Coordinates of C-alpha atoms and ligand atoms in Angstrom, one line a residue:
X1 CA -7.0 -15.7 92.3
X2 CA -9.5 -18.1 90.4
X3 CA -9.7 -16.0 87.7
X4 CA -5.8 -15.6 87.5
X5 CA -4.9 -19.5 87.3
X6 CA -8.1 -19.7 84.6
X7 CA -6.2 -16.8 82.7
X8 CA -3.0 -18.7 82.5
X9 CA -4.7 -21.8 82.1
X10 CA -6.2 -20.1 79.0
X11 CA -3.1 -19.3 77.4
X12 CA -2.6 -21.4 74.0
X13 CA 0.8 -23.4 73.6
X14 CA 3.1 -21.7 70.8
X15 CA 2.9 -25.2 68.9
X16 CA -1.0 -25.0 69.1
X17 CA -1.2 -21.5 67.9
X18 CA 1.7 -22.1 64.7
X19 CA -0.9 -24.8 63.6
X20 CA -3.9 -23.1 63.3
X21 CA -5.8 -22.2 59.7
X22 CA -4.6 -18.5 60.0
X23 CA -1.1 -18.9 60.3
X24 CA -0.9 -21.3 57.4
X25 CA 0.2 -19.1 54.7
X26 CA 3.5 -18.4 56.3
X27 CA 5.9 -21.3 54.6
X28 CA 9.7 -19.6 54.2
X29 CA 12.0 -20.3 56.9
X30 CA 12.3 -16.6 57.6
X31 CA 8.2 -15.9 57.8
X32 CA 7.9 -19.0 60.0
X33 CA 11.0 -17.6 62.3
X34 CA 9.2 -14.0 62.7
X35 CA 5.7 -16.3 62.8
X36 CA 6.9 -18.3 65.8
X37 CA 9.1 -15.4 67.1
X38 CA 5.6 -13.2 67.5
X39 CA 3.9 -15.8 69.1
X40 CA 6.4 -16.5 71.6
X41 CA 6.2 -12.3 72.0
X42 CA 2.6 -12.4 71.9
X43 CA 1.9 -15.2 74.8
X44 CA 5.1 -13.7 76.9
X45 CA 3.3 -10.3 76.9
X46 CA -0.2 -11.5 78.0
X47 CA 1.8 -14.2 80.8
X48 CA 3.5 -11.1 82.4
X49 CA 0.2 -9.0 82.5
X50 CA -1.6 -11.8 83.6
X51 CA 1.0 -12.2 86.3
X52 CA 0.8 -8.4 87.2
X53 CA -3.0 -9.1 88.2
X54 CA -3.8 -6.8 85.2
X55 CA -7.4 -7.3 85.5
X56 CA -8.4 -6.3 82.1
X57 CA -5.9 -8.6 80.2
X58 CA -7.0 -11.4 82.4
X59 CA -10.5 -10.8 81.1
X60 CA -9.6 -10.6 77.8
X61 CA -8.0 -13.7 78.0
X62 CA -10.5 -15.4 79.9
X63 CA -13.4 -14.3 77.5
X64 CA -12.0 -13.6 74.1
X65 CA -11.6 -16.3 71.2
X66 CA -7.8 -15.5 72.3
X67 CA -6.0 -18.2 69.7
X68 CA -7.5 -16.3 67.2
X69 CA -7.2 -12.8 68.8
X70 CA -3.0 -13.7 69.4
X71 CA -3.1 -14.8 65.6
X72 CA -4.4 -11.9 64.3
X73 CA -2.0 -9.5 66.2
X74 CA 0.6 -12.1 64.5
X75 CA -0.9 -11.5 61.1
X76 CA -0.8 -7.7 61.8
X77 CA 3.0 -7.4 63.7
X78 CA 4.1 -9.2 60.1
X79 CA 2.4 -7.0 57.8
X80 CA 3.6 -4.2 59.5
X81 CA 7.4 -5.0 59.8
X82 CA 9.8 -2.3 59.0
X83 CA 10.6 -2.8 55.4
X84 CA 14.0 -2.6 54.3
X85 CA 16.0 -2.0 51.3
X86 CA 17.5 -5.2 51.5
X87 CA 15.7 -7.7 49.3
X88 CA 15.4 -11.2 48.7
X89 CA 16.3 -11.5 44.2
X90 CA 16.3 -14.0 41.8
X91 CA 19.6 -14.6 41.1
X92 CA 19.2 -15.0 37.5
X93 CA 22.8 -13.9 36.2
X94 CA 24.5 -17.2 35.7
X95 CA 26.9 -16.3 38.2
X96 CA 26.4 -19.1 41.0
X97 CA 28.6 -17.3 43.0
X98 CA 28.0 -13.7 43.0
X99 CA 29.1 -11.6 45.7
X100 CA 27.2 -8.6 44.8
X101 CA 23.8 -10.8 45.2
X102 CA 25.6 -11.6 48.7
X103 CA 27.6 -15.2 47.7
X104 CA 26.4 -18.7 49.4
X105 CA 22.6 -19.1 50.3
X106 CA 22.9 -21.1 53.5
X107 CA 21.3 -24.7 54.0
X108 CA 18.6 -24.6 56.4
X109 CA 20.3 -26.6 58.8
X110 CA 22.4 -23.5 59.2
X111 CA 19.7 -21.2 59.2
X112 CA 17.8 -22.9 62.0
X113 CA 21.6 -22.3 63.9
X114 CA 21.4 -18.6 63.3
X115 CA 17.9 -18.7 64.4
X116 CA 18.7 -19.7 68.1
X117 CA 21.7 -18.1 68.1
X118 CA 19.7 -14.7 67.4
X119 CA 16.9 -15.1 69.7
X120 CA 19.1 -16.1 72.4
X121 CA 22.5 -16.0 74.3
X122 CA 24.3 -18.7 73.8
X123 CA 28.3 -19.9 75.1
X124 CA 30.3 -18.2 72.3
X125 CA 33.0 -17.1 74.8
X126 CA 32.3 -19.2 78.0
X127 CA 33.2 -22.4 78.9
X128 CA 30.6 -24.3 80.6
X129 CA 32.6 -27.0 82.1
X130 CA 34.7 -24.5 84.2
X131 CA 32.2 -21.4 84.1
X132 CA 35.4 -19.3 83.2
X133 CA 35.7 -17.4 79.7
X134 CA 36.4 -19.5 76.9
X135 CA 37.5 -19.9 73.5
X136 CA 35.7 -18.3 70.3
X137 CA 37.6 -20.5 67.8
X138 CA 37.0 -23.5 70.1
X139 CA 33.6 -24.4 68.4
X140 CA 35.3 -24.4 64.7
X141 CA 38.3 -25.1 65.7
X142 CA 37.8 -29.1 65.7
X143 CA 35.4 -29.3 63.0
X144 CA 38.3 -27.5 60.5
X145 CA 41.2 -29.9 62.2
X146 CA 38.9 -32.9 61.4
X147 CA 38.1 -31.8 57.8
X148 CA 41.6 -30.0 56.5
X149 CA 44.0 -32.0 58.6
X150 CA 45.2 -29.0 60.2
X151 CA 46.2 -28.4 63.8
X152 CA 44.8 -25.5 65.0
X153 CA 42.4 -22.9 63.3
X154 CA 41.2 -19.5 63.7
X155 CA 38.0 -17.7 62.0
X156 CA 37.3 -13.8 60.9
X157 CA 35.0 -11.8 59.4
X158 CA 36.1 -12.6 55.5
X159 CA 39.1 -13.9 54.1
X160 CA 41.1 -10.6 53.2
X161 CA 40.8 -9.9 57.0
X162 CA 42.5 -13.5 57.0
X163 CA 45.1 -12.5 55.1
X164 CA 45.3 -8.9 56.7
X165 CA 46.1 -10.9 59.8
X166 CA 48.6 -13.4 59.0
X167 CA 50.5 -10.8 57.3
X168 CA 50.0 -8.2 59.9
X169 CA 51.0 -10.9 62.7
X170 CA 53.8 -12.8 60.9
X171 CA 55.2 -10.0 58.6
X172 CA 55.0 -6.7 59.8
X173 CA 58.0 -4.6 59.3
X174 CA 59.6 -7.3 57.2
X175 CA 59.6 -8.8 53.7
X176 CA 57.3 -11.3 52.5
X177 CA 58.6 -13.2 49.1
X178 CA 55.8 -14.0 46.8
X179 CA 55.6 -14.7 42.6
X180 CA 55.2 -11.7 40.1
X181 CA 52.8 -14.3 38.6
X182 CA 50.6 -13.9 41.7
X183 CA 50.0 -10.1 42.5
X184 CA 46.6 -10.2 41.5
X185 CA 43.4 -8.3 42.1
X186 CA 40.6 -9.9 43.0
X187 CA 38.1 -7.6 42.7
X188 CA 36.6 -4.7 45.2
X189 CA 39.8 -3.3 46.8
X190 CA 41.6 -6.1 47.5
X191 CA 45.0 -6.0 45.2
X192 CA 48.0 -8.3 46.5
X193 CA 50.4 -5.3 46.3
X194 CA 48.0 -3.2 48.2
X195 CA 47.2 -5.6 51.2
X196 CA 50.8 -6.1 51.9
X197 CA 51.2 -2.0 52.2
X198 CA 48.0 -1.6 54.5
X199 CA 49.1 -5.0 56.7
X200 CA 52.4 -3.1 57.3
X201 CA 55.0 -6.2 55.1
X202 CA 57.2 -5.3 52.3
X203 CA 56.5 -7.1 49.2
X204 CA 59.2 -9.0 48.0
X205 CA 58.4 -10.1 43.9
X206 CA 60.3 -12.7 42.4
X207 CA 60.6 -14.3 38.8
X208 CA 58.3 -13.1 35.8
X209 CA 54.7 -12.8 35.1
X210 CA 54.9 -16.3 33.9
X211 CA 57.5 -18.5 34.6
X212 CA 58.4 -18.3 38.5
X213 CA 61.6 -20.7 39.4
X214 CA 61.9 -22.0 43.0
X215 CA 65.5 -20.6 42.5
X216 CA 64.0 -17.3 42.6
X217 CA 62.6 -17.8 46.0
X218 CA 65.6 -19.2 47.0
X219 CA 68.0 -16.4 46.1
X220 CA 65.1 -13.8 47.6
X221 CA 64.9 -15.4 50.9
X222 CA 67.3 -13.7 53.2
X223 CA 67.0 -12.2 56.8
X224 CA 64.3 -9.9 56.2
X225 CA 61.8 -12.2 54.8
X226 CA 59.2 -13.1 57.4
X227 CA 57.3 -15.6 55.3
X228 CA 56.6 -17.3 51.3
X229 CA 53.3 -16.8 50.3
X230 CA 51.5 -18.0 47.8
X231 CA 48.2 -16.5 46.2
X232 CA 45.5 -18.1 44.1
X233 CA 45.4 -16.2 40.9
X234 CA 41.5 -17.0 41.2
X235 CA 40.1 -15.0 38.3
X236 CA 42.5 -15.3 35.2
X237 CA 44.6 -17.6 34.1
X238 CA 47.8 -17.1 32.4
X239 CA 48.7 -20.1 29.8
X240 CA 51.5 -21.0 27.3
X241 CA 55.2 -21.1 28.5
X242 CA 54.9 -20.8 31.6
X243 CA 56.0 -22.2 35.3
X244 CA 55.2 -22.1 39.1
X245 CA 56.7 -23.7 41.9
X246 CA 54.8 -26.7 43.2
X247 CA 53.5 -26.2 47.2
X248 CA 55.6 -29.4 47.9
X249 CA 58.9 -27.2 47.0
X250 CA 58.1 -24.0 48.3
X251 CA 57.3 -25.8 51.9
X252 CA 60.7 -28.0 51.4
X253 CA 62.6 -24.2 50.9
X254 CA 60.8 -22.4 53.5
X255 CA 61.3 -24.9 56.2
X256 CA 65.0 -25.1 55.2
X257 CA 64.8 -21.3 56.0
X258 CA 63.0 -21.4 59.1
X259 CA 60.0 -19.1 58.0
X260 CA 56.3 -20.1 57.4
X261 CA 55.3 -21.0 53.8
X262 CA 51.5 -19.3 53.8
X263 CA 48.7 -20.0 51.1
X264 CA 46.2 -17.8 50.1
X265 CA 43.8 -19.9 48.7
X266 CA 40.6 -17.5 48.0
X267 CA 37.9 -19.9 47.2
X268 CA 39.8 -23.2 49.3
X269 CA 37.2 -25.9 49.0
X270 CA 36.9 -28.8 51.6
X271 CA 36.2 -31.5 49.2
X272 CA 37.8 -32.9 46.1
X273 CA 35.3 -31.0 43.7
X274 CA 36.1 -33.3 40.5
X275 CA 34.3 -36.1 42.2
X276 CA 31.1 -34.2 41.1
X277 CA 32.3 -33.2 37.4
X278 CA 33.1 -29.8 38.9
X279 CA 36.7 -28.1 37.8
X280 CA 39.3 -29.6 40.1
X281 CA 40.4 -26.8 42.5
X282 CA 43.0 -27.3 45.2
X283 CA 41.3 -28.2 48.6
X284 CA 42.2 -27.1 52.0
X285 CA 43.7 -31.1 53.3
X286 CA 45.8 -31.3 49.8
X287 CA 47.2 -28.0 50.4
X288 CA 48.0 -28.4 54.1
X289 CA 49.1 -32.5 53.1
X290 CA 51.8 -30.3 50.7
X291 CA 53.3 -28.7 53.6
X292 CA 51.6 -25.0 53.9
X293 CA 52.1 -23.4 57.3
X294 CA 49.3 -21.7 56.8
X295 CA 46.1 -22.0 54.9
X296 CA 43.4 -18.5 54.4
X297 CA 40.1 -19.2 52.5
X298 CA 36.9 -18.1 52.2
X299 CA 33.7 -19.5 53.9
X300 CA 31.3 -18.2 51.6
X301 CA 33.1 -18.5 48.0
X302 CA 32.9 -22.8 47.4
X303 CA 32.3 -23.4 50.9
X304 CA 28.7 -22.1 50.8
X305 CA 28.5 -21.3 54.3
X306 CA 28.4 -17.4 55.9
X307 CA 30.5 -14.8 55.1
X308 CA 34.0 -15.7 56.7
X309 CA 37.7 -16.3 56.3
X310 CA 39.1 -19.3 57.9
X311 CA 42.9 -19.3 58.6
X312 CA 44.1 -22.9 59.3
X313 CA 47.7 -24.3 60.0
X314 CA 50.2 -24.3 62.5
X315 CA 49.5 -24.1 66.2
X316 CA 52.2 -22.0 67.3
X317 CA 51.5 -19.7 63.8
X318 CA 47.7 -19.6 64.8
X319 CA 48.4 -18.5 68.5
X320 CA 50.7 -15.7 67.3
X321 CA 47.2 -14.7 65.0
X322 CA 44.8 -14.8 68.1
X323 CA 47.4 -12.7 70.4
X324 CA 47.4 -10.2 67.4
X325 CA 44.9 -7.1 68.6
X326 CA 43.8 -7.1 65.0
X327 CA 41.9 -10.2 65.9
X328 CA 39.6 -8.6 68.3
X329 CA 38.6 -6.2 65.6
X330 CA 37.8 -8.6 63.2
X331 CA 35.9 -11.2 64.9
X332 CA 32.7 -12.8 63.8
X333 CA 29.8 -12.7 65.7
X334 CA 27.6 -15.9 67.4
X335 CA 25.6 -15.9 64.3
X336 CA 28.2 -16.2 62.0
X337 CA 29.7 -18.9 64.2
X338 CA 26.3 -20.8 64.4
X339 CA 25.7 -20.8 60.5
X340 CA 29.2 -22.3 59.9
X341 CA 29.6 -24.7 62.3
X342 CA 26.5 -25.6 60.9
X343 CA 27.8 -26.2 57.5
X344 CA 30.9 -27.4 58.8
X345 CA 28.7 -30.3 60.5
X346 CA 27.2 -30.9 56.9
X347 CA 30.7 -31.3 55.7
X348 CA 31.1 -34.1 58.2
X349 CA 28.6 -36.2 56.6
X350 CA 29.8 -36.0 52.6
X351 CA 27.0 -38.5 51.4
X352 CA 24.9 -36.1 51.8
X353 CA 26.4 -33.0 51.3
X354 CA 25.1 -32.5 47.2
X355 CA 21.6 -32.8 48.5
X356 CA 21.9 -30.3 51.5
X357 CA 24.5 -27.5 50.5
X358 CA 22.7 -25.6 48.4
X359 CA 25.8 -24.3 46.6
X360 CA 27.1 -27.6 45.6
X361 CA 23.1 -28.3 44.6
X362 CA 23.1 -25.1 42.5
X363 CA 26.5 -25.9 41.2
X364 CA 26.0 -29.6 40.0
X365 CA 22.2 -29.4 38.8
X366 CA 21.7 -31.0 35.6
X367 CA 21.6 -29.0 32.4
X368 CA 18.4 -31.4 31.6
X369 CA 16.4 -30.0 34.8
X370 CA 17.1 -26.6 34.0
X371 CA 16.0 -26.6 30.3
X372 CA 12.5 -28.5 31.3
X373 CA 12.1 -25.8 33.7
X374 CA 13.1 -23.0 31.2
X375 CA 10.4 -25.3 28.6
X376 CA 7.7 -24.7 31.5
X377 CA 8.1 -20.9 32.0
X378 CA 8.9 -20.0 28.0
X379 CA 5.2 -20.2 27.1
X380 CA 4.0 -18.2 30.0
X381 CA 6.5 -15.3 29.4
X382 CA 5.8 -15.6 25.6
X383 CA 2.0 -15.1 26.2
X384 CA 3.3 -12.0 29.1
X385 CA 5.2 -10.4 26.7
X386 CA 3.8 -10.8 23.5
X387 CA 4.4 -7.9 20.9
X388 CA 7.1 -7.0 23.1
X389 CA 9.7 -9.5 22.7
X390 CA 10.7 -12.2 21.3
X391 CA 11.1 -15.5 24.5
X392 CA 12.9 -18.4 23.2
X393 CA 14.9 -21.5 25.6
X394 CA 18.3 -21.4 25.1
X395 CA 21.4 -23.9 26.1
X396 CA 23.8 -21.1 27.6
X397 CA 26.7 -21.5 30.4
X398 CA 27.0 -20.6 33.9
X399 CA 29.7 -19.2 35.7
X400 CA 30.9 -20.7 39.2
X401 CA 31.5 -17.0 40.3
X402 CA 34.0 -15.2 42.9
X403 CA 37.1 -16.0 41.9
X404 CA 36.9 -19.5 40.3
X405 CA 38.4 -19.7 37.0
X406 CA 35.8 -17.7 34.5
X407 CA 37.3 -20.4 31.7
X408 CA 35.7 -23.1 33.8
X409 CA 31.9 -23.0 32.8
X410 CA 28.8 -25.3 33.6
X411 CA 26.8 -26.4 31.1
X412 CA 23.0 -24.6 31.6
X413 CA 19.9 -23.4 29.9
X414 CA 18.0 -20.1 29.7
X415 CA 15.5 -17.8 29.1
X416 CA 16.3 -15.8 26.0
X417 CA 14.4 -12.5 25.2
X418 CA 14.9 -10.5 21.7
X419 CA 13.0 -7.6 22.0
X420 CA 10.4 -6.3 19.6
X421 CA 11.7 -2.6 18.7
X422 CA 12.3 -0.5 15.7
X423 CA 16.6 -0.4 14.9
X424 CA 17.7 2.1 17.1
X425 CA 15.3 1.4 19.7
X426 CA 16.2 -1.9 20.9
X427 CA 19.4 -0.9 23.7
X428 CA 16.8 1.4 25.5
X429 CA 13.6 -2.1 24.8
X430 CA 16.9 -4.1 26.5
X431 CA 17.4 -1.9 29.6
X432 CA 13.4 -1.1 29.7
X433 CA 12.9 -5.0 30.0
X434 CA 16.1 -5.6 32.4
X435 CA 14.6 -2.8 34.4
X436 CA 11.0 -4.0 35.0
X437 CA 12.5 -7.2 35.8
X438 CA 13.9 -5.9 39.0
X439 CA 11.0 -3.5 39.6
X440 CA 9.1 -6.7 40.9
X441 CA 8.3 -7.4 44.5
X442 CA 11.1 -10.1 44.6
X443 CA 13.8 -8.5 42.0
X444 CA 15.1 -10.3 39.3
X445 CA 18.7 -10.0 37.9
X446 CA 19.5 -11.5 35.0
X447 CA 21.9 -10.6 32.2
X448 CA 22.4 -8.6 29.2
X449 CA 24.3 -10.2 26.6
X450 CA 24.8 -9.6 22.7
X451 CA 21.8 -7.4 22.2
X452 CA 19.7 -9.6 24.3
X453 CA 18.3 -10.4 27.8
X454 CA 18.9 -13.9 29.7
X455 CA 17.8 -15.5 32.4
X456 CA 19.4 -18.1 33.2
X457 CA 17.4 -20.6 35.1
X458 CA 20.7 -22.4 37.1
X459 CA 20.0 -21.1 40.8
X460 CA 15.5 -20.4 40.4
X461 CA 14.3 -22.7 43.2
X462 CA 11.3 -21.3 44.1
X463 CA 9.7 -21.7 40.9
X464 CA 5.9 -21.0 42.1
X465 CA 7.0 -17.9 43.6
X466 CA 8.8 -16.7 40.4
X467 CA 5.4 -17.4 38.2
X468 CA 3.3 -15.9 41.0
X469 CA 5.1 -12.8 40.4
X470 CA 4.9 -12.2 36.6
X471 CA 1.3 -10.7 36.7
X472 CA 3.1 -7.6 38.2
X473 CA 5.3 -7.2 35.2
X474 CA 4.2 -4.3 33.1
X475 CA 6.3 -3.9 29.8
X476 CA 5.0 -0.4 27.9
Ligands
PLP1 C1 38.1 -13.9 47.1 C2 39.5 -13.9 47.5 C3 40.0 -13.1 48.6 C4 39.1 -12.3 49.4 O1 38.1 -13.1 50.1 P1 36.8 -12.4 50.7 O2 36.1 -13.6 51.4 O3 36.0 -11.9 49.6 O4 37.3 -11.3 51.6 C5 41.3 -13.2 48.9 N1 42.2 -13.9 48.1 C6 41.8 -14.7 47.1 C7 42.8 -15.5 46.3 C8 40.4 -14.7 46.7 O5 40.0 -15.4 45.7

């Protein structure tokens, strides 16, 4: 019995173990997760045997150096995780933005959400007050009313499943009215024209390509039409004689009606980005202030939270959304809902918000930072790839990415490299060089452009890890 209570007694504390010598190389949020994860695995494991009586674990514990038995097991469960085709990259592209590298990279205050979230259970569905089931939108829910204005709120796995269900819920079987100007694509699969077929509405186009009148809406609306919408046009922009309907009239006419006036607007940021010398983009509040029904936007386009689309509005409209089956298929999941309420929160306190979102940090870092750190890496790759090209600093510009205007560019800096290769060698040098780039343990994408390769230096953080890195790049 003795021997038992010494055993337990000779268990380390997690917080002991995460500060000893052999665990100090683990430093990314996502090491030190799995770091104190194990731990927590590791102790569990021996507590249980120790509880089972299991003589021989008691005497290992009891007898062996066991802080720095548990950390080697640590050491050895991380070196031996599965390894996945899913890699942390360099997002070197000059797209901010960029859903193929996955969109928003989430602030750590959302991270450490997900991380409880993940290892545990926790009240998604339950209310704790009563004990009963409860509300999954109830944890957003207030955060959105408090920062859009709106009444009620509703969240989904991305915004075209927002829009999917608005439509579906609001318009099925019947017409919804909407501008020629606005059948867009945004890119992937998801056309306007398209949507509208799969979510069961009949599109309704009025006016032109360019000029849309509100007396085309008014002369469309009749009763078949379920609702107005309006889309973003996001990525292109069409300019010279043109006209659109301002949100102010196209509530004014659809309340006249009776019917919802809905808003898709893609991107839909919470704060007035102009403040920060940003392109001014219609937010979420102005939108909803102008009258919209409904509002469906993105959480992981200039939100820079998870991927999500967030409808917000109406009450009564939102209720119709939740008693819509549709809804239970495209739900998020407690760790989606713990990394945006976490940014949500962040949202809450806007002082703050440049130096903790990393989006808006990525999006509003100064061209001067980024050509000192492009200064400091030039001679390094210069001396890596000499005789093979050609590295030179050069101002470029950035793209915000995912559907913001591609005419609305951010001033930047980047690494430029002209390679060294006979005529008629120098497209395969290009894709050669491109190529080795991502061959490195932590890929990274950059850009061909005009013959030549760029990196531009915009969203590298982890400088240290990016240098630490180059002695693996081979160019033959
Ligand atoms: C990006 C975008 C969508 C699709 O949003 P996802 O979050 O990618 O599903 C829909 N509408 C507009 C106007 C957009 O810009």
């Amino acid at each position: 019995m003795t021997r038992q209570s010494d055993a337990y007694r000779a268990l380390p504390a997690i917080e002991k173990l995460l500060k000893r010598e052999e665990l100090s190389g683990f430093t990314s949020v996502s090491e030190l997760a799995y770091v104190k994860h194990e731990a927590r695995n590791q102790v569990e494991q021996l507590r249980s045997q120790i509880a089972l009586s299991n003589q021989e674990a008691i005497g290992w514990v009891i007898d062996s150096d066991v802080q720095k038995e548990i950390c080697e097991r640590i050491t050895n469960s991380f070196a031996n995780r599965p390894s996945s085709t899913l890699k942390a990259v360099f997002n070197l592209t000059g797209t901010v933005i960029h859903t193929n590298l996955g969109r928003a990279r989430l602030p750590v205050e959302a991270v450490a959400a997900m991380e409880v979230a993940a290892l545990g259970d926790v009240n998604i569905e339950y209310d704790l007050d009563s004990g009963q089931r409860g509300d999954r939108d109830e944890h957003l829910e207030k955060l959105l009313a408090g920062l859009t204005g709106a009444e009620a709120a509703t969240v989904v796995n991305n915004n075209a499943a927002a829009v999917m269900l608005v439509l579906n819920s609001l318009a099925k079987d019947k017409d919804v009215v909407i501008s020629r100007g606005e059948l867009v694509e945004i890119g992937g699969a998801f056309r306007v024209p398209e949507v509208m077929e799969s979510a069961s509405c009949c599109l309704r186009e009025v006016g032109t390509t360019n000029r849309t009148h509100v007396t085309d809406y008014e002369q469309a609306v009749d009763e078949k039409t379920a609702l107005i919408m309006r889309v973003h046009a996001s990525n292109y922009q069409i300019q010279g004689f043109t006209a659109g309907v301002a949100d102010k009239e196209l509530s004014k006419l659809a309340a006249a009606k009776e019917i919802p006036f809905v808003s898709d607007l893609g991107s839909g940021t919470l704060i007035e980005l102009s403040q920060y010398g940003l392109p001014k983009e219609p937010t979420v509040a102005g939108t909803i202030a102008a009258g919209a029904d409904l509002v469906t936007f993105s959480g992981d386009k200039l939100l820079g939270g998870p991927q999500s689309g967030i409808v917000a509005g109406r009450k009564n409209l939102i209720e119709k959304l939740k008693r819509n089956p549709l809804k239970r298929a495209l739900r998020i999941d407690k760790i989606t809902m713990a990394a945006l309420t976490a940014v949500l929160e962040l949202y809450r306190e806007p002082e703050s918000l440049q130096s903790r979102l990393p989006l808006l940090r990525d999006l509003t870092r100064p061209p001067e930072d980024i050509q000192i750190v492009c200064q400091r890496l030039a001679p390094l790759l210069s001396a890596k790839l000499a005789g093979r090209a050609r590295v030179d600093v050069m101002s470029c510009k950035s793209q915000i990415g995912s559907g913001s205007l591609p005419m609305d560019l951010l001033d930047s800096f980047s690494l430029c490299f002209d390679p060294i290769a006979l005529k008629g060698k120098r497209d395969a040098a290009l894709l050669n060089l491109a190529h080795k780039f991502r061959m490195l343990p932590r890929p990274v994408v950059g850009r061909i452009s005009d013959g030549r390769y760029f990196l531009d230096m915009r969203c590298l953080r982890d400088e240290h890890e990016f240098i630490s890195q180059l002695s693996a790049l081979n160019i033959t």
